[in-house]
XYZ file of C-alpha atoms in Angstrom:
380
model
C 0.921 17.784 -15.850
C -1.857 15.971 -14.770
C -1.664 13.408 -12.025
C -3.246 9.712 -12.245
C -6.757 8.805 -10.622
C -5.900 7.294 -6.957
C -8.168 4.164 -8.058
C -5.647 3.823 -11.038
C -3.302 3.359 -8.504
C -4.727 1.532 -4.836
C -6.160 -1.216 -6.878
C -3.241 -0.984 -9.194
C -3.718 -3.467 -12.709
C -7.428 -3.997 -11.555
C -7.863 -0.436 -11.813
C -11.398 0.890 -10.827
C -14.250 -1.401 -10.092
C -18.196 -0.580 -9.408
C -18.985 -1.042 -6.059
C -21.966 -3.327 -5.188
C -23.648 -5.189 -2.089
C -22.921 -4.340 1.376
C -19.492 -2.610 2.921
C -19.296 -6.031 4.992
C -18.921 -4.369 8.200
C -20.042 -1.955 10.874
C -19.135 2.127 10.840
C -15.909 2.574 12.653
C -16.204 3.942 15.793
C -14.970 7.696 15.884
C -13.106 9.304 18.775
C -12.649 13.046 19.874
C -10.417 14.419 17.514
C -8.710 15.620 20.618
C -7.169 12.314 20.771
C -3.466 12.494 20.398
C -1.704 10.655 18.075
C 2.028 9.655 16.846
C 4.598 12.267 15.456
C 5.952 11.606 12.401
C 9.278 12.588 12.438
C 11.353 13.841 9.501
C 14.857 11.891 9.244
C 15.780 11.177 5.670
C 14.637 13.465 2.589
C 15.999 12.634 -0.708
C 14.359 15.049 -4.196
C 14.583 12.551 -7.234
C 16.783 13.735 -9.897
C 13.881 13.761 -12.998
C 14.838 15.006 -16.480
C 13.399 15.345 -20.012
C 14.800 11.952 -20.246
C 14.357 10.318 -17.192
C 10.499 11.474 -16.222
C 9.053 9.406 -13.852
C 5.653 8.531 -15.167
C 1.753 9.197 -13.538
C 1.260 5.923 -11.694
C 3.874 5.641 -9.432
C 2.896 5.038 -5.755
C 4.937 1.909 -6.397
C 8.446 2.320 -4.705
C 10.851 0.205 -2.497
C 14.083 1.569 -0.719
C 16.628 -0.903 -0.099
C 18.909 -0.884 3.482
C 21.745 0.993 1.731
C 19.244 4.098 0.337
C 18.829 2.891 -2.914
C 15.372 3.716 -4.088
C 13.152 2.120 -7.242
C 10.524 3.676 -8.346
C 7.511 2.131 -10.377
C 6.755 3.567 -13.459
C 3.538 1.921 -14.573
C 2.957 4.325 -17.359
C 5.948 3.418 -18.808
C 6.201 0.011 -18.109
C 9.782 0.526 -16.459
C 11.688 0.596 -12.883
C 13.419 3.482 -12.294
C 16.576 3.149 -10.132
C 17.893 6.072 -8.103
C 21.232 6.644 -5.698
C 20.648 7.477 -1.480
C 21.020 11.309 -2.570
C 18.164 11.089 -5.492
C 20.660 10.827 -8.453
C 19.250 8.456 -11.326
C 21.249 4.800 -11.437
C 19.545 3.381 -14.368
C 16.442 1.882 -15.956
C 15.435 -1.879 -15.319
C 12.759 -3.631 -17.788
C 10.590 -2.337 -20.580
C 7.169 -2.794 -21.859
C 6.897 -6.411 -23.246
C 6.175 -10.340 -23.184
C 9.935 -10.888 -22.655
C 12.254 -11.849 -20.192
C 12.412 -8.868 -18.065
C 10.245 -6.874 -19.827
C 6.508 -5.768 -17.793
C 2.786 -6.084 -19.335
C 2.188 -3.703 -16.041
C 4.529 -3.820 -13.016
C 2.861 -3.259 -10.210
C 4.496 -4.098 -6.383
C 7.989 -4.597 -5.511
C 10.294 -6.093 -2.868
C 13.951 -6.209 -1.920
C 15.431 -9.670 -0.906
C 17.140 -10.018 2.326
C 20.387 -9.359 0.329
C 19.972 -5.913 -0.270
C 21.090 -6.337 -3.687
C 17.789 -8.262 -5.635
C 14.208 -6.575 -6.411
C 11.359 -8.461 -7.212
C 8.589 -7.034 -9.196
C 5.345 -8.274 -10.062
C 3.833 -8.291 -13.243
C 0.184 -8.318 -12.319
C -1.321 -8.446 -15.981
C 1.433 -11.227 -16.954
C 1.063 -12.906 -13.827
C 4.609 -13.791 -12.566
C 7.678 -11.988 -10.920
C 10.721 -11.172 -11.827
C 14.137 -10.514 -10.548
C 16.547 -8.155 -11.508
C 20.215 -7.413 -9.793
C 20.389 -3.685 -8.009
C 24.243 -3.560 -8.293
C 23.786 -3.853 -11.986
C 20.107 -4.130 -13.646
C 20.656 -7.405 -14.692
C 17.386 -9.431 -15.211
C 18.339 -12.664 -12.727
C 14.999 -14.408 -13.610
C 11.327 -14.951 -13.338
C 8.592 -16.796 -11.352
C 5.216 -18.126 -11.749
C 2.395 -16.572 -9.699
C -1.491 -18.064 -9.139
C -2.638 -14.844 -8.206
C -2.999 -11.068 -9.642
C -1.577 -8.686 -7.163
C 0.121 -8.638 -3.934
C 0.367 -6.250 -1.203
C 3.901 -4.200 -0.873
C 4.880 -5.045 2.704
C 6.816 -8.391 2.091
C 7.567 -10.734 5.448
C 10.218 -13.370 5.244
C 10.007 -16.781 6.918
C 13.232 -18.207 6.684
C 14.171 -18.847 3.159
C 10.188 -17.751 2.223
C 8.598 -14.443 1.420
C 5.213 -13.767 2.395
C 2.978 -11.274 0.980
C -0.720 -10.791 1.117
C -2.937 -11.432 -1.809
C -5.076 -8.725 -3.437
C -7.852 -8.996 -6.433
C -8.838 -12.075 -5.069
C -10.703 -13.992 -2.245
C -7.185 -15.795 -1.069
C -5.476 -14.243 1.930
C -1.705 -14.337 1.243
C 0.835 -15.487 -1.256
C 4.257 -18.185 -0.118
C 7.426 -18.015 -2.086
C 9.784 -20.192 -1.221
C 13.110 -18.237 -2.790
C 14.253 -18.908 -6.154
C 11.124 -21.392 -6.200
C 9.332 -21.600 -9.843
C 6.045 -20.970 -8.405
C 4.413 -18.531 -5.807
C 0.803 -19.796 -4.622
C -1.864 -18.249 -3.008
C -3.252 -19.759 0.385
C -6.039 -18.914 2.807
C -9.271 -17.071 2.381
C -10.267 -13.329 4.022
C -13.107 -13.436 5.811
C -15.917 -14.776 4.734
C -18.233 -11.101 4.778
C -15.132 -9.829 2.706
C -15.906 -12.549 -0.177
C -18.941 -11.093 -2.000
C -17.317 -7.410 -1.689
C -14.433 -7.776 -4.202
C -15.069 -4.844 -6.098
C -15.227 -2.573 -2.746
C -12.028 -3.914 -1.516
C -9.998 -3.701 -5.050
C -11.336 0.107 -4.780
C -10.985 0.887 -1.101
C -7.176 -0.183 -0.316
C -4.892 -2.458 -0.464
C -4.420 -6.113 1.904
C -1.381 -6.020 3.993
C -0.251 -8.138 6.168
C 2.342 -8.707 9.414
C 3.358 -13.047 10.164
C 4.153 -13.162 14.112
C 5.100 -15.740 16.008
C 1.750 -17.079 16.706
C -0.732 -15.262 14.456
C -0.747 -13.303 11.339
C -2.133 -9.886 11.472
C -3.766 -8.167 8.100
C -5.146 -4.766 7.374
C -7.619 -5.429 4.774
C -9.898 -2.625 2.820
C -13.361 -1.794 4.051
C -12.580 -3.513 7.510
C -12.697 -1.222 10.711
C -9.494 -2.904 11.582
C -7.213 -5.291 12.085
C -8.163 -9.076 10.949
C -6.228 -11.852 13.160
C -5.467 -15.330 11.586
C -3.832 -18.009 13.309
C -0.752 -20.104 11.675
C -3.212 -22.589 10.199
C -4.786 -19.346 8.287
C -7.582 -19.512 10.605
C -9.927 -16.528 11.289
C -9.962 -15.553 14.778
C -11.709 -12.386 15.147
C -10.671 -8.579 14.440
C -8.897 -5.739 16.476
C -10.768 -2.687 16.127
C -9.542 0.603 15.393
C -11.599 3.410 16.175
C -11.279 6.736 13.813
C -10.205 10.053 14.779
C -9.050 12.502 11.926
C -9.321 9.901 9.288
C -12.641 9.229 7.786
C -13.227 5.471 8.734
C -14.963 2.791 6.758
C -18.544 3.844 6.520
C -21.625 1.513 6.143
C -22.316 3.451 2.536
C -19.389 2.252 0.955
C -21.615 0.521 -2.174
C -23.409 3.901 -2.437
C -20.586 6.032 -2.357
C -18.705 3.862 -4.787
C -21.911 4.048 -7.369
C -21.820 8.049 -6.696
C -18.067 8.173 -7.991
C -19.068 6.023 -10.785
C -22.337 8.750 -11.943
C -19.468 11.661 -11.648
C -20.785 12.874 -8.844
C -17.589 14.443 -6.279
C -16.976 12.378 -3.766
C -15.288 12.414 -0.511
C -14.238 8.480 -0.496
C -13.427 6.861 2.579
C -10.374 6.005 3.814
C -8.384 3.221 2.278
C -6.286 0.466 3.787
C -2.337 1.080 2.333
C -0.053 -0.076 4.804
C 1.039 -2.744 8.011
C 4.434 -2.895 9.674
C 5.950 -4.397 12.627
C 8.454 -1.991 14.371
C 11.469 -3.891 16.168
C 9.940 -3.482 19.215
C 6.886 -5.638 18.373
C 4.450 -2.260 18.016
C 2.188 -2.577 14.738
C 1.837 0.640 12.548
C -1.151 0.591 10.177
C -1.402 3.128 7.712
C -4.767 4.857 5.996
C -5.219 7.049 3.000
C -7.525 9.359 2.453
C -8.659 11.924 -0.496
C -11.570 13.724 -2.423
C -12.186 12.526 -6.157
C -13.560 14.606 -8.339
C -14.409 13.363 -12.006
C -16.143 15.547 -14.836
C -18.406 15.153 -17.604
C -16.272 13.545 -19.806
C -14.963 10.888 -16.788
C -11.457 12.393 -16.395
C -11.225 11.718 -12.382
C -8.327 14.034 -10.330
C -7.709 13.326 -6.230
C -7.509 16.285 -3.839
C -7.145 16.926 -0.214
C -4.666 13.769 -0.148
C -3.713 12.828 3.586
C -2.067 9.839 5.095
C -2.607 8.691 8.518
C -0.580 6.595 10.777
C -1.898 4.150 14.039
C 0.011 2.602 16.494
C -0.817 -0.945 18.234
C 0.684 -2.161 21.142
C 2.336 -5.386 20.317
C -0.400 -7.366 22.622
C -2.937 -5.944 20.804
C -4.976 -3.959 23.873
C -3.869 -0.332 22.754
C -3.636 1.534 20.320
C -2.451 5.236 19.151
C -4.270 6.609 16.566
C -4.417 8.564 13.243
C -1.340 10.940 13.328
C -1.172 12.331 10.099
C 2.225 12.456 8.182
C 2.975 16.098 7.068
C 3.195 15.541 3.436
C 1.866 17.876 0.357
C 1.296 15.377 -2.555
C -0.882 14.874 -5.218
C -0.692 11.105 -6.078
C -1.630 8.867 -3.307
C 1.282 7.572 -1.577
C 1.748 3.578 -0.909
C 4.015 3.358 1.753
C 7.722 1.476 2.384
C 9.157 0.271 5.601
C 12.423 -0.559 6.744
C 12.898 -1.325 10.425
C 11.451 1.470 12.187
C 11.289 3.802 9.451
C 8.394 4.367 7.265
C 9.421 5.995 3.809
C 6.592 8.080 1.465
C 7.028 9.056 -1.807
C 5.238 12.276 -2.491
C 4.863 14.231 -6.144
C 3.296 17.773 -7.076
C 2.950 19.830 -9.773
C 4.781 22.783 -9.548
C 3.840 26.324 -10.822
C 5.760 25.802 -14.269
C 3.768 22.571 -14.957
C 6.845 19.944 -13.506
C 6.500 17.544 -10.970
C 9.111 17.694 -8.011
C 9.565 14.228 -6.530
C 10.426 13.633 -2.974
C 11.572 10.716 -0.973
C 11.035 11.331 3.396
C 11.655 8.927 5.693
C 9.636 8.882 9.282
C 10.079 7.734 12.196
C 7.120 7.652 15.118
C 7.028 9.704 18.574
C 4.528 7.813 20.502
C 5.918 10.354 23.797
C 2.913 12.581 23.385
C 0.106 9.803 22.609
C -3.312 9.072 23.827
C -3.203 5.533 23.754
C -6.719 3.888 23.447
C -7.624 0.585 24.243
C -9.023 -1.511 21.860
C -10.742 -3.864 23.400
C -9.367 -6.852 21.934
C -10.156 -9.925 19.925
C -13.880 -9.199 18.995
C -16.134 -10.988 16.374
C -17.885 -9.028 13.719
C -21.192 -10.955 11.873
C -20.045 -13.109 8.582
């Protein structure tokens, strides 16, 4: 079987853009890789139960897991949710291809309500969400959205979800629940707005609502972007690099080098922001080796996720402990409370594709934490 292009999946319906202008920021500073890092612990493993029948199509970094276990999985190729049990077993299918009620142009990310029991799914080509009922598939609804894509790492304020914004210059998206319409508010900042096509191809926005501030990890930024309440920019965190490969100042050019065929080791990508119960921040990276041929057919290798700790002030951070995965489609990951979740697929010998579930948790006992310096300001 062969596996999906990462850009198919990290800028999801966009797909793959050509890279142009500047990478909007400077190289991210890189530390000994001496530098200890987090553990990533093994608690939860669950194999998905695939069949002739029930195959769980290419692009599928797409996946939520609700409190209970259940897990969804996206199947973009097949325009389809697949449902699965705590132990991997296959539940059902929700939603088909279609202009319908409940049916998907393309899915693309998902979120579980605070009740455990409803998924939302965006349908980034259609431009709306819909809702369907875990404890039975039944399609509950649908909403209006004014923007493409969101991020996967949903934040609830009150009776409102809050997501950040991708494909576009806005910074987040507000739902109020069971509202008609979700709108897009804020703007990144302002060196981010000419570098769409970098951004849509180097990660995906996340981001974390505090008390006082909202935190994002956006793509091609050598950190963490602070906003006030007001949406405000107030400066950026940085992170330095240790194993992971940073944001580079060549991003254009090595963007135009994947689109000539050359192989190309890209850089890493934003994919992930959480807030652990204890206040600590946990960004996540992604990084990979693409590798497209004469006739443009692109496959990933050497496919490694990294996870950083920040202290919940901000000063400190722990950096770039890798999670000991094999996989050959780039994961996105899913949180819930202080467990991270990755999906990881490979081909097997006899051509299949063995689907796994794990579920981490983070040892920050043997760390090197590193200060960050704090707020800083990085030329618009």
């Amino acid at each position: 079987m062969n596996l999906p292009s990462p850009h198919a999946v990290i800028a999801s319906a966009l797909w793959l853009v050509a890279g142009c202008g500047n990478s909007g920021g400077p190289r991210t500073e890189r530390l000994d890789t001496s530098t200890r890092g987090p553990t990533l612990v093994v608690v939860d493993s669950a194999v998905l139960a695939e069949s002739d029948t029930i195959s769980i199509g290419a692009y599928s970094s797409f996946f939520v897991r609700t409190a209970s276990g259940q897990m969804v999985v996206n199947d973009m190729q097949q325009a389809r949710l697949l449902q699965f049990g705590p132990d991997g077993r296959f539940v059902r299918s929700l939603g088909a291809r279609g202009d319908g009620p409940g049916e998907f142009s393309l899915p693309g990310p998902m979120g579980v309500l605070p009740d455990d029991t409803t998924l939302v799914v965006l349908d980034v080509n259609a431009r709306r969400g819909a809702r369907f009922a875990l404890t039975s598939g039944d399609y509950l609804g649908q909403f209006a959205t004014t923007f493409p894509d969101a991020g996967t790492q949903w934040s609830f304020v009150g009776d409102t979800v809050v997501m950040a914004v991708n494909g576009a210059q806005e910074l987040l998206a507000r739902w109020p629940l069971l509202a008609d319409t979700a709108e897009a508010l804020g703007l990144v900042p302002p060196r981010l707005r000419g570098a769409l096509s970098l951004r849509m191809a180097y990660g995906r926005s996340e981001l974390v609502v505090r008390e006082s501030s909202v935190v994002a990890l956006l793509p091609t930024e050598p950190g963490l972007d602070i906003f006030d309440r007001r949406l405000e920019h107030r400066g950026i965190v940085l992170l330095p690099a240790v194993r992971r490969k940073g944001e580079p100042l060549d991003l254009a050019a090595r963007q135009r080098a994947v689109e000539r065929g050359d192989d190309q080791s890209l850089a890493s990508s934003a994919v992930g922001l959480h807030r652990l119960p204890s206040g600590t921040l946990v960004a996540v990276h992604l990084d990979m080796t693409v590798i497209r041929d004469r006739q443009r057919n692109s496959r990933q290798s050497d496919v490694r996720l990294f996870a950083s700790l920040i202290s919940p002030d901000l000063s400190q951070a722990c950096l770039d402990g890798e999670v000991p995965i094999t996989t050959d489609v780039p994961p996105i990951p899913a949180f819930r409370g202080d467990t991270m979740f990755v999906l990881a697929r490979q081909v097997q010998a006899d051509d299949t594709v063995r689907s796994v579930v794990y579920g981490f948790r983070f040892d920050a006992a043997g760390c090197d934490w590193v200060p960050t310096g704090g707020l800083t300001s990085l030329p618009a």
